[in-house]
Structure formats: C-alpha cells, structure tokens
PDB file of C-alpha atoms in Angstrom:
ATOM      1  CA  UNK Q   6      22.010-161.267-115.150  1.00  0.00           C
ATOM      2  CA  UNK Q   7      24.956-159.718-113.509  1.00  0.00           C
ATOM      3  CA  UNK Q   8      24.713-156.356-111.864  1.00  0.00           C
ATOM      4  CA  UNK Q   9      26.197-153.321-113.370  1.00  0.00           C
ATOM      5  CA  UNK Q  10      29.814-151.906-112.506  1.00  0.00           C
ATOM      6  CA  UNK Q  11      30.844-148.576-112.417  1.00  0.00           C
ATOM      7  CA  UNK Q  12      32.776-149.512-115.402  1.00  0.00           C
ATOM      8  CA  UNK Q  13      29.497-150.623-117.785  1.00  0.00           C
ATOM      9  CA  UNK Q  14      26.664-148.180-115.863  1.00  0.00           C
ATOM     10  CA  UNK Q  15      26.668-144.302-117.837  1.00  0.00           C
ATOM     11  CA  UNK Q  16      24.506-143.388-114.580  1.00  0.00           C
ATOM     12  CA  UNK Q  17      27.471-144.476-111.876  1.00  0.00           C
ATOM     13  CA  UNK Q  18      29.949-142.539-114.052  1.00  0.00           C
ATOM     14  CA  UNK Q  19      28.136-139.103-114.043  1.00  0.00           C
ATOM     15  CA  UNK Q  20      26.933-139.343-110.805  1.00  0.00           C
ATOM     16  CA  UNK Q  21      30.467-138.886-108.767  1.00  0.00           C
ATOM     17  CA  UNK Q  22      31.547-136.012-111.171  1.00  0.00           C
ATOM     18  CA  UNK Q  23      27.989-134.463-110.322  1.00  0.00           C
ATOM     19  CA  UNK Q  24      28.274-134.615-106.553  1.00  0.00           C
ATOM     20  CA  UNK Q  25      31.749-133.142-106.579  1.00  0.00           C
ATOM     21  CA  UNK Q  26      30.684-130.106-108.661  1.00  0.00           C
ATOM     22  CA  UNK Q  27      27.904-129.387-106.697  1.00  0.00           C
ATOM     23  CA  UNK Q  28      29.647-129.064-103.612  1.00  0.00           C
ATOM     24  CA  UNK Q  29      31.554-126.581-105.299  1.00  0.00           C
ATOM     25  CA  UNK Q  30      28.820-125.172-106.868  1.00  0.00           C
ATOM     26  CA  UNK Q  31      27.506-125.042-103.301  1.00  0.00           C
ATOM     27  CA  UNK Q  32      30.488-122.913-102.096  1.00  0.00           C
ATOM     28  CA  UNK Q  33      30.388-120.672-105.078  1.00  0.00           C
ATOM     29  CA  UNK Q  34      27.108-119.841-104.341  1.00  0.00           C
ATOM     30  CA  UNK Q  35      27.455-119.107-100.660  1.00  0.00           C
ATOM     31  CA  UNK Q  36      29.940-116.789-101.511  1.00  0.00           C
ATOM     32  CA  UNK Q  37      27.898-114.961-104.391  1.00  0.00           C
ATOM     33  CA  UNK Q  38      25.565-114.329-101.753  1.00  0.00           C
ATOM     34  CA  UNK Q  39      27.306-113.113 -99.273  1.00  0.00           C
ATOM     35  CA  UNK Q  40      29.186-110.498-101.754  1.00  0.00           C
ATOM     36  CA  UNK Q  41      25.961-109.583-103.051  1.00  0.00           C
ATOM     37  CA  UNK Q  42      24.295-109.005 -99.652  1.00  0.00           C
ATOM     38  CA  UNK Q  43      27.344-106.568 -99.163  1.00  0.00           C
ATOM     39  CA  UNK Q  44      27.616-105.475-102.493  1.00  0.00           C
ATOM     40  CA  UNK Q  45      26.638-101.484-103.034  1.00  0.00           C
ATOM     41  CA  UNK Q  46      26.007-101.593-106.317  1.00  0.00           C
ATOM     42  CA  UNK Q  47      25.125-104.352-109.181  1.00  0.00           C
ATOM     43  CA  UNK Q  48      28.428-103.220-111.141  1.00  0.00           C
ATOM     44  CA  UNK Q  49      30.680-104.106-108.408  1.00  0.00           C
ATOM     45  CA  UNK Q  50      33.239-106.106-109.912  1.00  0.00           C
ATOM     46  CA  UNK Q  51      33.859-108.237-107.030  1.00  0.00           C
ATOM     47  CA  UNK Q  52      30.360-109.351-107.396  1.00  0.00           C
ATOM     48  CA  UNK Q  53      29.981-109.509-111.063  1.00  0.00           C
ATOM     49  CA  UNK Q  54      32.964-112.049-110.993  1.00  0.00           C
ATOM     50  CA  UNK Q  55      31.584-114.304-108.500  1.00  0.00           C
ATOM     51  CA  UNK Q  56      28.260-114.628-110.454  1.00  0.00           C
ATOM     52  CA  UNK Q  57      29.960-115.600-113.705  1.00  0.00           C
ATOM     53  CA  UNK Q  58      31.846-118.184-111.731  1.00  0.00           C
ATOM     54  CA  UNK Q  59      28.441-119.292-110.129  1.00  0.00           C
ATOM     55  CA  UNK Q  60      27.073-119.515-113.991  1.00  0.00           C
ATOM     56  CA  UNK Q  61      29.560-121.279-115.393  1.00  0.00           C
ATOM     57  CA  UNK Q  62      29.639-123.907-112.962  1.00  0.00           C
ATOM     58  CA  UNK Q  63      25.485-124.080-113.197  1.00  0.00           C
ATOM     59  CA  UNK Q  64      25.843-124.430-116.675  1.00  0.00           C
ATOM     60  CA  UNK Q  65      28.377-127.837-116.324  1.00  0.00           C
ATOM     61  CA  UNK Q  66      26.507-129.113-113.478  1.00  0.00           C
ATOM     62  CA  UNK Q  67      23.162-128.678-115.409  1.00  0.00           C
ATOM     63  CA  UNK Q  68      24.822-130.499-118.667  1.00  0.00           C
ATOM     64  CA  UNK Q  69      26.005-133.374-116.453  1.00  0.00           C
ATOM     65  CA  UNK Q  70      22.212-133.436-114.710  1.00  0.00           C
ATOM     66  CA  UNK Q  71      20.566-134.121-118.254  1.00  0.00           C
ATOM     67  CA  UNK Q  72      23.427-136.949-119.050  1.00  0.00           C
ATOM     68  CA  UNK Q  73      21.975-138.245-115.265  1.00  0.00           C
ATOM     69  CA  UNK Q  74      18.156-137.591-116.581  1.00  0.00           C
ATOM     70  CA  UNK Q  75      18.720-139.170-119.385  1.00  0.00           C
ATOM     71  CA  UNK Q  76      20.418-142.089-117.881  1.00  0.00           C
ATOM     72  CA  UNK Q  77      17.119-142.871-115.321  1.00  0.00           C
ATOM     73  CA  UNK Q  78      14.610-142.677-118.043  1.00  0.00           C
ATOM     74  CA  UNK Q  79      16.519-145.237-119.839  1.00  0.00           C
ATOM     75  CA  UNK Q  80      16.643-148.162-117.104  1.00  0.00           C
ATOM     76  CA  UNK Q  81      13.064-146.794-115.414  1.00  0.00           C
ATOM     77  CA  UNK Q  82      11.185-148.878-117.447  1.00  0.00           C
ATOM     78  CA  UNK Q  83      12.485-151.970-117.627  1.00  0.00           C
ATOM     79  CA  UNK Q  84      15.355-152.319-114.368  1.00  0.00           C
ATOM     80  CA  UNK Q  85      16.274-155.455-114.659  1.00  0.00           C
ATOM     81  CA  UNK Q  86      17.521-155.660-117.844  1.00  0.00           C
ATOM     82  CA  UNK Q  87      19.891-153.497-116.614  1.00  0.00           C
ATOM     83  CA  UNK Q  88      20.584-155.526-113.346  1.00  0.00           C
ATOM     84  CA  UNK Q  89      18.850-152.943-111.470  1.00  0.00           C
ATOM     85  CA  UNK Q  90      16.513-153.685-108.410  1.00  0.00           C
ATOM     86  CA  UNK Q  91      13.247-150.900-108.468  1.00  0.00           C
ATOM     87  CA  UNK Q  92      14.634-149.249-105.141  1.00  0.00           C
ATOM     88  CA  UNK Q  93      18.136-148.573-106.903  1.00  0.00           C
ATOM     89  CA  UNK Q  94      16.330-146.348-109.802  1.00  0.00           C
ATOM     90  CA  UNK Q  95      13.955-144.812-107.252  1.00  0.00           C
ATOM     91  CA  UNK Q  96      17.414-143.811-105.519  1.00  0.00           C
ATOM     92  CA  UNK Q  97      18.092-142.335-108.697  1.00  0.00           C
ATOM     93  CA  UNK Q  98      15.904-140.526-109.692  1.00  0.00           C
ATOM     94  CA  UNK Q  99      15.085-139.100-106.216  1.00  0.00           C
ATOM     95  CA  UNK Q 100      18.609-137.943-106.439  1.00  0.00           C
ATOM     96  CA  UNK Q 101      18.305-136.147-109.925  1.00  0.00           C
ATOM     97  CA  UNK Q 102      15.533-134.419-108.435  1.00  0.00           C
ATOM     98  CA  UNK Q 103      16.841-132.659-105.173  1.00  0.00           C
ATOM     99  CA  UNK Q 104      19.929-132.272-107.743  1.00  0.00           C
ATOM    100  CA  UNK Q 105      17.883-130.136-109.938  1.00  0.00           C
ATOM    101  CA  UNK Q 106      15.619-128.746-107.234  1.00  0.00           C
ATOM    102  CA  UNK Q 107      18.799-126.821-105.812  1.00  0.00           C
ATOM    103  CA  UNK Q 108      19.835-125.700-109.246  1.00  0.00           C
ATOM    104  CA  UNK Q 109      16.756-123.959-109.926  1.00  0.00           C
ATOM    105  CA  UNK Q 110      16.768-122.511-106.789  1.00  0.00           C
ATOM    106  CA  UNK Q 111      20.425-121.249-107.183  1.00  0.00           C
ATOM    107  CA  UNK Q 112      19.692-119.593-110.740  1.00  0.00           C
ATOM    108  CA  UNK Q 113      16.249-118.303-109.282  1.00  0.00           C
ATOM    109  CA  UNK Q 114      18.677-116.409-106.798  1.00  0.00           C
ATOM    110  CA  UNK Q 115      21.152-115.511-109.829  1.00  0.00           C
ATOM    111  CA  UNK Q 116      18.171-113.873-111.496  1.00  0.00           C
ATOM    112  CA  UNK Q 117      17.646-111.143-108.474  1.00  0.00           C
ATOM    113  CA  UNK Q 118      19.166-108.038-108.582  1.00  0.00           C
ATOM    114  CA  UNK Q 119      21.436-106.342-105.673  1.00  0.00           C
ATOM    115  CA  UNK Q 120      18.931-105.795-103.324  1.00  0.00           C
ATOM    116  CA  UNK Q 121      18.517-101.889-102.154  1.00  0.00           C
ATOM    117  CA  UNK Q 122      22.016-101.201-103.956  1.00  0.00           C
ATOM    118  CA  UNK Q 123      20.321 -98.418-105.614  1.00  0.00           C
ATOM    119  CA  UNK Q 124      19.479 -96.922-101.966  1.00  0.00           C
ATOM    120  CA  UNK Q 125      22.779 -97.443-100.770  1.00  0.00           C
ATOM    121  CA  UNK Q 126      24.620 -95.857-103.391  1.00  0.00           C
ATOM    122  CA  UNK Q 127      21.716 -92.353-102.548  1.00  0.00           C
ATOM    123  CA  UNK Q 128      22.883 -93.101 -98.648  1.00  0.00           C
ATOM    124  CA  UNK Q 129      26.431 -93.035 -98.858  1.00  0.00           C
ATOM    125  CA  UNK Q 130      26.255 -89.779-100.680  1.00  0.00           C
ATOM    126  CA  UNK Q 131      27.798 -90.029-103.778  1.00  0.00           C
ATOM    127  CA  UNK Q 132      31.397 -89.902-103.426  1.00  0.00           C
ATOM    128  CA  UNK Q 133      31.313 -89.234-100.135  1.00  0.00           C
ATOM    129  CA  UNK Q 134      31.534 -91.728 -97.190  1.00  0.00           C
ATOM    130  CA  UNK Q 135      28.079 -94.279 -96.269  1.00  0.00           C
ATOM    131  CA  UNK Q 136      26.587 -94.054 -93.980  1.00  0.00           C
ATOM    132  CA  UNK Q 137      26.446 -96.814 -90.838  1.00  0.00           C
ATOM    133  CA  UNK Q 138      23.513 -97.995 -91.767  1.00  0.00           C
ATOM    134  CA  UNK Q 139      24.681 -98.495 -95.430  1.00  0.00           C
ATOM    135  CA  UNK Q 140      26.698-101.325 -94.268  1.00  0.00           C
ATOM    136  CA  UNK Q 141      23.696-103.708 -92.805  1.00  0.00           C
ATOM    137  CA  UNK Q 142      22.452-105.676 -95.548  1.00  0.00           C
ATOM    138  CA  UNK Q 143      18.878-105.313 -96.568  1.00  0.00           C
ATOM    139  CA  UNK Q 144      18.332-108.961 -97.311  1.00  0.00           C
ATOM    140  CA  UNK Q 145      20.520-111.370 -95.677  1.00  0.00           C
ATOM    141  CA  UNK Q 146      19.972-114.457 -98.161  1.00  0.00           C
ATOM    142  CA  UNK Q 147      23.402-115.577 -97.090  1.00  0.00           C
ATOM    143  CA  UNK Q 148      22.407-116.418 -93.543  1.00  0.00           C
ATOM    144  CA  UNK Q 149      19.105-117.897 -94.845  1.00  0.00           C
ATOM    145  CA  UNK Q 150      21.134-119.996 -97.092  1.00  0.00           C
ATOM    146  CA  UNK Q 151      23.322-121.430 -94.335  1.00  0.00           C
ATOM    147  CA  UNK Q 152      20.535-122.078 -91.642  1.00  0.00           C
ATOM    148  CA  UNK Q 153      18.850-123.900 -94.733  1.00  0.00           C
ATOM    149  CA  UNK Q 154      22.001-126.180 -95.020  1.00  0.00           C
ATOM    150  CA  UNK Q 155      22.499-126.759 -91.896  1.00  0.00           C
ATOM    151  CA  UNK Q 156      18.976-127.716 -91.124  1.00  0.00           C
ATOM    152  CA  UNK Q 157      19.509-130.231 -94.285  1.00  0.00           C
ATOM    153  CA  UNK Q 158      22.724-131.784 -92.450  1.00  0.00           C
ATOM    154  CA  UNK Q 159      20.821-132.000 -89.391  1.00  0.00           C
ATOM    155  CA  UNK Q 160      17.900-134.137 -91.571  1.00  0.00           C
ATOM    156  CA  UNK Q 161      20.644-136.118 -92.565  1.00  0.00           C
ATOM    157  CA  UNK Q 162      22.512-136.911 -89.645  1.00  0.00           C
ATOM    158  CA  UNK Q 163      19.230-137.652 -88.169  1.00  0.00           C
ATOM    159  CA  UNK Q 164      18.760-140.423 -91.086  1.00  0.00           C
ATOM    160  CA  UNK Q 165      21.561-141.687 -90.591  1.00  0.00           C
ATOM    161  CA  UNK Q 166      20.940-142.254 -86.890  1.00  0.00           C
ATOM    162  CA  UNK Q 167      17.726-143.660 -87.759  1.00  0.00           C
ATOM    163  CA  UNK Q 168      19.605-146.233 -89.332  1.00  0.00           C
ATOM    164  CA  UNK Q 169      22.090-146.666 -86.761  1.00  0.00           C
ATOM    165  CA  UNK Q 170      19.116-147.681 -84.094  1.00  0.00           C
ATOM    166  CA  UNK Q 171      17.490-150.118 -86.430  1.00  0.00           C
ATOM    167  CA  UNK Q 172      20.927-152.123 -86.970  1.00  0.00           C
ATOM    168  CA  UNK Q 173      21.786-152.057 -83.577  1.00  0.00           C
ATOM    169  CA  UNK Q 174      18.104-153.449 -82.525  1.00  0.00           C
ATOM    170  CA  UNK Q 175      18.734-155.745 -85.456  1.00  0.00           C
ATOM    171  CA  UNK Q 176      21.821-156.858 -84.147  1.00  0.00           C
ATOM    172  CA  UNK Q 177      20.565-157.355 -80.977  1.00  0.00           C
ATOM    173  CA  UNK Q 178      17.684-159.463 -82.138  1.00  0.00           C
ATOM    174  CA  UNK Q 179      19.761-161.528 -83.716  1.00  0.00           C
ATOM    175  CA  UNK Q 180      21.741-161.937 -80.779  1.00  0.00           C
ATOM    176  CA  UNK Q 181      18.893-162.918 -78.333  1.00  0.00           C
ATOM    177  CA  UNK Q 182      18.214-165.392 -80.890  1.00  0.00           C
ATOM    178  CA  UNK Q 183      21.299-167.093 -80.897  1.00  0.00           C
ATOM    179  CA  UNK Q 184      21.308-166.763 -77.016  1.00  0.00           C
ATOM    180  CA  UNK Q 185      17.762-169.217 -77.273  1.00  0.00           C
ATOM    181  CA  UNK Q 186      19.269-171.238 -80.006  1.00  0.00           C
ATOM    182  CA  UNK Q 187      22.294-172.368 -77.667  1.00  0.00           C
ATOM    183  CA  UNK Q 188      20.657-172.525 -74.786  1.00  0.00           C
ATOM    184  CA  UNK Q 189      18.247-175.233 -76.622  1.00  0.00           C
ATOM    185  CA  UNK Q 190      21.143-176.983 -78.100  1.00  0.00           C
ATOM    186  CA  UNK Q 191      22.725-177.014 -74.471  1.00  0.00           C
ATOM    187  CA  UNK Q 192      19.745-178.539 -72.915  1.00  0.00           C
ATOM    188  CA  UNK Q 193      20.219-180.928 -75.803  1.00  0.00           C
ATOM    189  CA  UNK Q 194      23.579-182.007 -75.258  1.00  0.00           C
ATOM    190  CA  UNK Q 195      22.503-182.747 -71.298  1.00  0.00           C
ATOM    191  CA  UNK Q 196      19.953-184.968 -72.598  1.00  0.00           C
ATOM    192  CA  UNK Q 197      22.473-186.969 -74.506  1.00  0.00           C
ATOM    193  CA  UNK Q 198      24.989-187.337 -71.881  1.00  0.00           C
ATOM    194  CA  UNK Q 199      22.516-188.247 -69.787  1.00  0.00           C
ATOM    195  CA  UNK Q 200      21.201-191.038 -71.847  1.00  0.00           C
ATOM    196  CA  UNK Q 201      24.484-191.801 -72.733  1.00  0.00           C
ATOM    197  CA  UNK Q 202      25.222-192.235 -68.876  1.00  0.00           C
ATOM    198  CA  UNK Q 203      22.209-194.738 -68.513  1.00  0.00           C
ATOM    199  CA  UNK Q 204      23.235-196.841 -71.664  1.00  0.00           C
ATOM    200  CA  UNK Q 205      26.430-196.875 -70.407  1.00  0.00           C
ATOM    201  CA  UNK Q 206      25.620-198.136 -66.849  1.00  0.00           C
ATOM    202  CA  UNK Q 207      23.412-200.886 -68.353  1.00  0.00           C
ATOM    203  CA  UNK Q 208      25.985-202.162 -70.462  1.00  0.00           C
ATOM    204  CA  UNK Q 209      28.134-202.693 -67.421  1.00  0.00           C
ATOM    205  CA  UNK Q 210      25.855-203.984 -65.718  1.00  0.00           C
ATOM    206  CA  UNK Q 211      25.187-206.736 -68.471  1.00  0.00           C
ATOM    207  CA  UNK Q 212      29.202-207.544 -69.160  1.00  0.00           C
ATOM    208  CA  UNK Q 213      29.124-208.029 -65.180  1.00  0.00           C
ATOM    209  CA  UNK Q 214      25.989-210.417 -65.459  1.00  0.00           C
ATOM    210  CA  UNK Q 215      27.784-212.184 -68.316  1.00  0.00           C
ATOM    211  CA  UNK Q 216      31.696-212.630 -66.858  1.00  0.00           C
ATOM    212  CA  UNK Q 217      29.294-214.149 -63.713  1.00  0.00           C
ATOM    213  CA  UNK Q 218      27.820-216.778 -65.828  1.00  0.00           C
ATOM    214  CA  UNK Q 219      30.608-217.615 -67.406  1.00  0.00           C
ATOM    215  CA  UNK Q 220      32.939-217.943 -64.874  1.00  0.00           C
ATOM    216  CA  UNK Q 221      29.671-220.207 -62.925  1.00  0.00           C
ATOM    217  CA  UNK Q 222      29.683-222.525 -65.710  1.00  0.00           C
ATOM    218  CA  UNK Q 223      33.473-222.637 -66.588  1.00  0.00           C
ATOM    219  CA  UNK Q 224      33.759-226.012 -64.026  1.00  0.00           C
ATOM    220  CA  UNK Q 225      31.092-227.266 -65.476  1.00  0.00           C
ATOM    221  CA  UNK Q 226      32.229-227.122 -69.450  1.00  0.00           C
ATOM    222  CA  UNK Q 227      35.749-228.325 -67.918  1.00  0.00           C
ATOM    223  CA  UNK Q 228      34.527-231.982 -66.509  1.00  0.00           C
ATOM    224  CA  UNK Q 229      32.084-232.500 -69.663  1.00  0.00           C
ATOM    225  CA  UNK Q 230      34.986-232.135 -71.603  1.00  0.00           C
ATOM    226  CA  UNK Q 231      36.906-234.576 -69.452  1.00  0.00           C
ATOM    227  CA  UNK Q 232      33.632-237.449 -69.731  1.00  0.00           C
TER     228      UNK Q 232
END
C-alpha cells in the first residue's frame, strides 16, 4: 500500500493550519497577560479586547484540534490500512495532546480574574493619582509564562542536539567501517598482484624453456627432413 500524501491524509491537512494558529494563539496570549498583569481594573477596555481576541482564536484552534482528534482515532486502530507505520500515529497523537494540554491551560488562565485590581483601584484613590506601588503587578503570570517557554525551547533545542550527536556518531561509524572495508579490499588487491607477479614469471620462464628446445631440435627436424 502506498503511503499517504498531504493531498489524501485529513490529519496532514489540519495539522499545518493548527501549528500556525497556535503560534498566534501563543502571542495573543502573552500579550493578554501582560495587559492583565498591568491592568487596574477587569473593565479596562484594553484588556477586555485582548481576551476576546484570545477567545476567539481558542475557539478556532479548539475546532481544528477535534478535526485532528478525530483524525487519530480513525487510523489508531488499524495504521496500516492507512499506510501509516505505529510511530507516525504515536507522533500524532502525542502532538494532539501537548496541543490540547496548552489550550486548557490558556482558557484555565482566561477564567481568572484581574488579580488585586479591586485593591488597586482603593490604592490609587479614586480619581486621584496611584500610588507607586499600584504599578507593580501582584501576579506576574506574564514572566512565568515566558520562562515556561523558554525552558520548552531549551528542551527542544536540547532534542534536537540529541539527535545531532547520534547522526554524527552514526556517521562516523559508518565511516570507520568503510575505512576496514578498504583497507581489506587493499590487502586484497596486493595479494592478486602478487600472484599475478608469480604466474607471470613462471610463464616466462616456461616460453624461455620452450624457444630453447625448439631452437635445440630445429637442426635436427631439418636433416630428417632431408633423409
């Protein structure tokens, strides 16, 4: 059975428009948070707009997931009807997990409310000016969220490394091989040449032995034929 194309697998089709819209779904949300760790009140409309952006994009990133869901519990059970090897669906449906593990942990953030807002707004005095301290955030998810994504590009980048070392010793393996291989083959070759060398030398030898015996009895064929 032939493999799937992009053209003929539903999974392969989803899955580029659902990476793409969760990197932006991933920028929308570090900037909800960071408004909302500045925000001094829950009706600021700064941050009221960035969450229904964040929403909306959830909710077309979460349709798209279930199309993806939907697409590994399909092939799961029998793969290779589908041209599938078992690793390829495991790929899969590893990736519709950590999909949908961020997305719950993005609307599990959506669901908290400003954090102190209520005590800033009793700070800065009503109308009046805040206060310095109004100004420090009381929960800085926004810097949490970063080091957490860094910390994920550093587990990848590590991976990838990983599998940088093992194709290099790979390579090299392979190349200490081929290093034996001709090295056999060379002793080889010296072999021959020097047999050939030997059959070559006692060949001579006999055409020598043979012109001698020849040329010995060429007087004597020449007075038979004469009798």
């Amino acid at each position: 059975m032939m493999p799937s194309t992009n053209e003929e697998d539903p999974f392969l089709q989803v899955q580029a428009d659902v990476v793409s819209l969760l990197n932006n779904t991933r920028s929308l949300f570090s900037s909800y948070l960071r408004i909302r760790s500045l925000a001094s009140s829950p009706s600021s409309p700064e941050l009221i707009q960035a969450r229904n952006e964040l929403e909306s994009t959830l909710q077309e990133l979460t349709s798209d997931l279930k199309d993806l869901i939907e697409s590994v519990k399909a092939v799961e059970h029998d793969p290779y009807k589908y041209g599938l090897e078992i690793e390829e669906v495991a790929r899969r449906r590893r990736l519709v997990e950590e999909v949908s593990g961020e997305v719950e942990d993005m609307r599990d953030e959506l669901a908290k409310t400003v954090a102190g807002a209520d005590q800033k707004a009793r700070r800065s005095g009503g109308d009046g000016l805040p206060s310095p301290s109004a100004f420090e955030p009381e929960n800085d998810d926004y810097a949490a969220f970063e080091q957490e994504q860094q910390l994920e590009m550093m587990h990848e980048q590590d991976q990838a490394l990983d599998g940088v070392f093992q194709t290099v010793g790979n390579l090299r393996q392979q190349a200490d091989d081929m290093g034996r291989e001709l090295g056999e083959q060379g002793q080889m070759l010296d072999e021959v040449d020097t047999l050939a060398d030997r059959v070559g030398g006692r060949l001579q030898t006999g055409l020598k032995k043979v012109g001698w015996v020849i040329k010995k009895n060429e007087g004597k064929i020449c007075l038979e034929s004469s009798v």
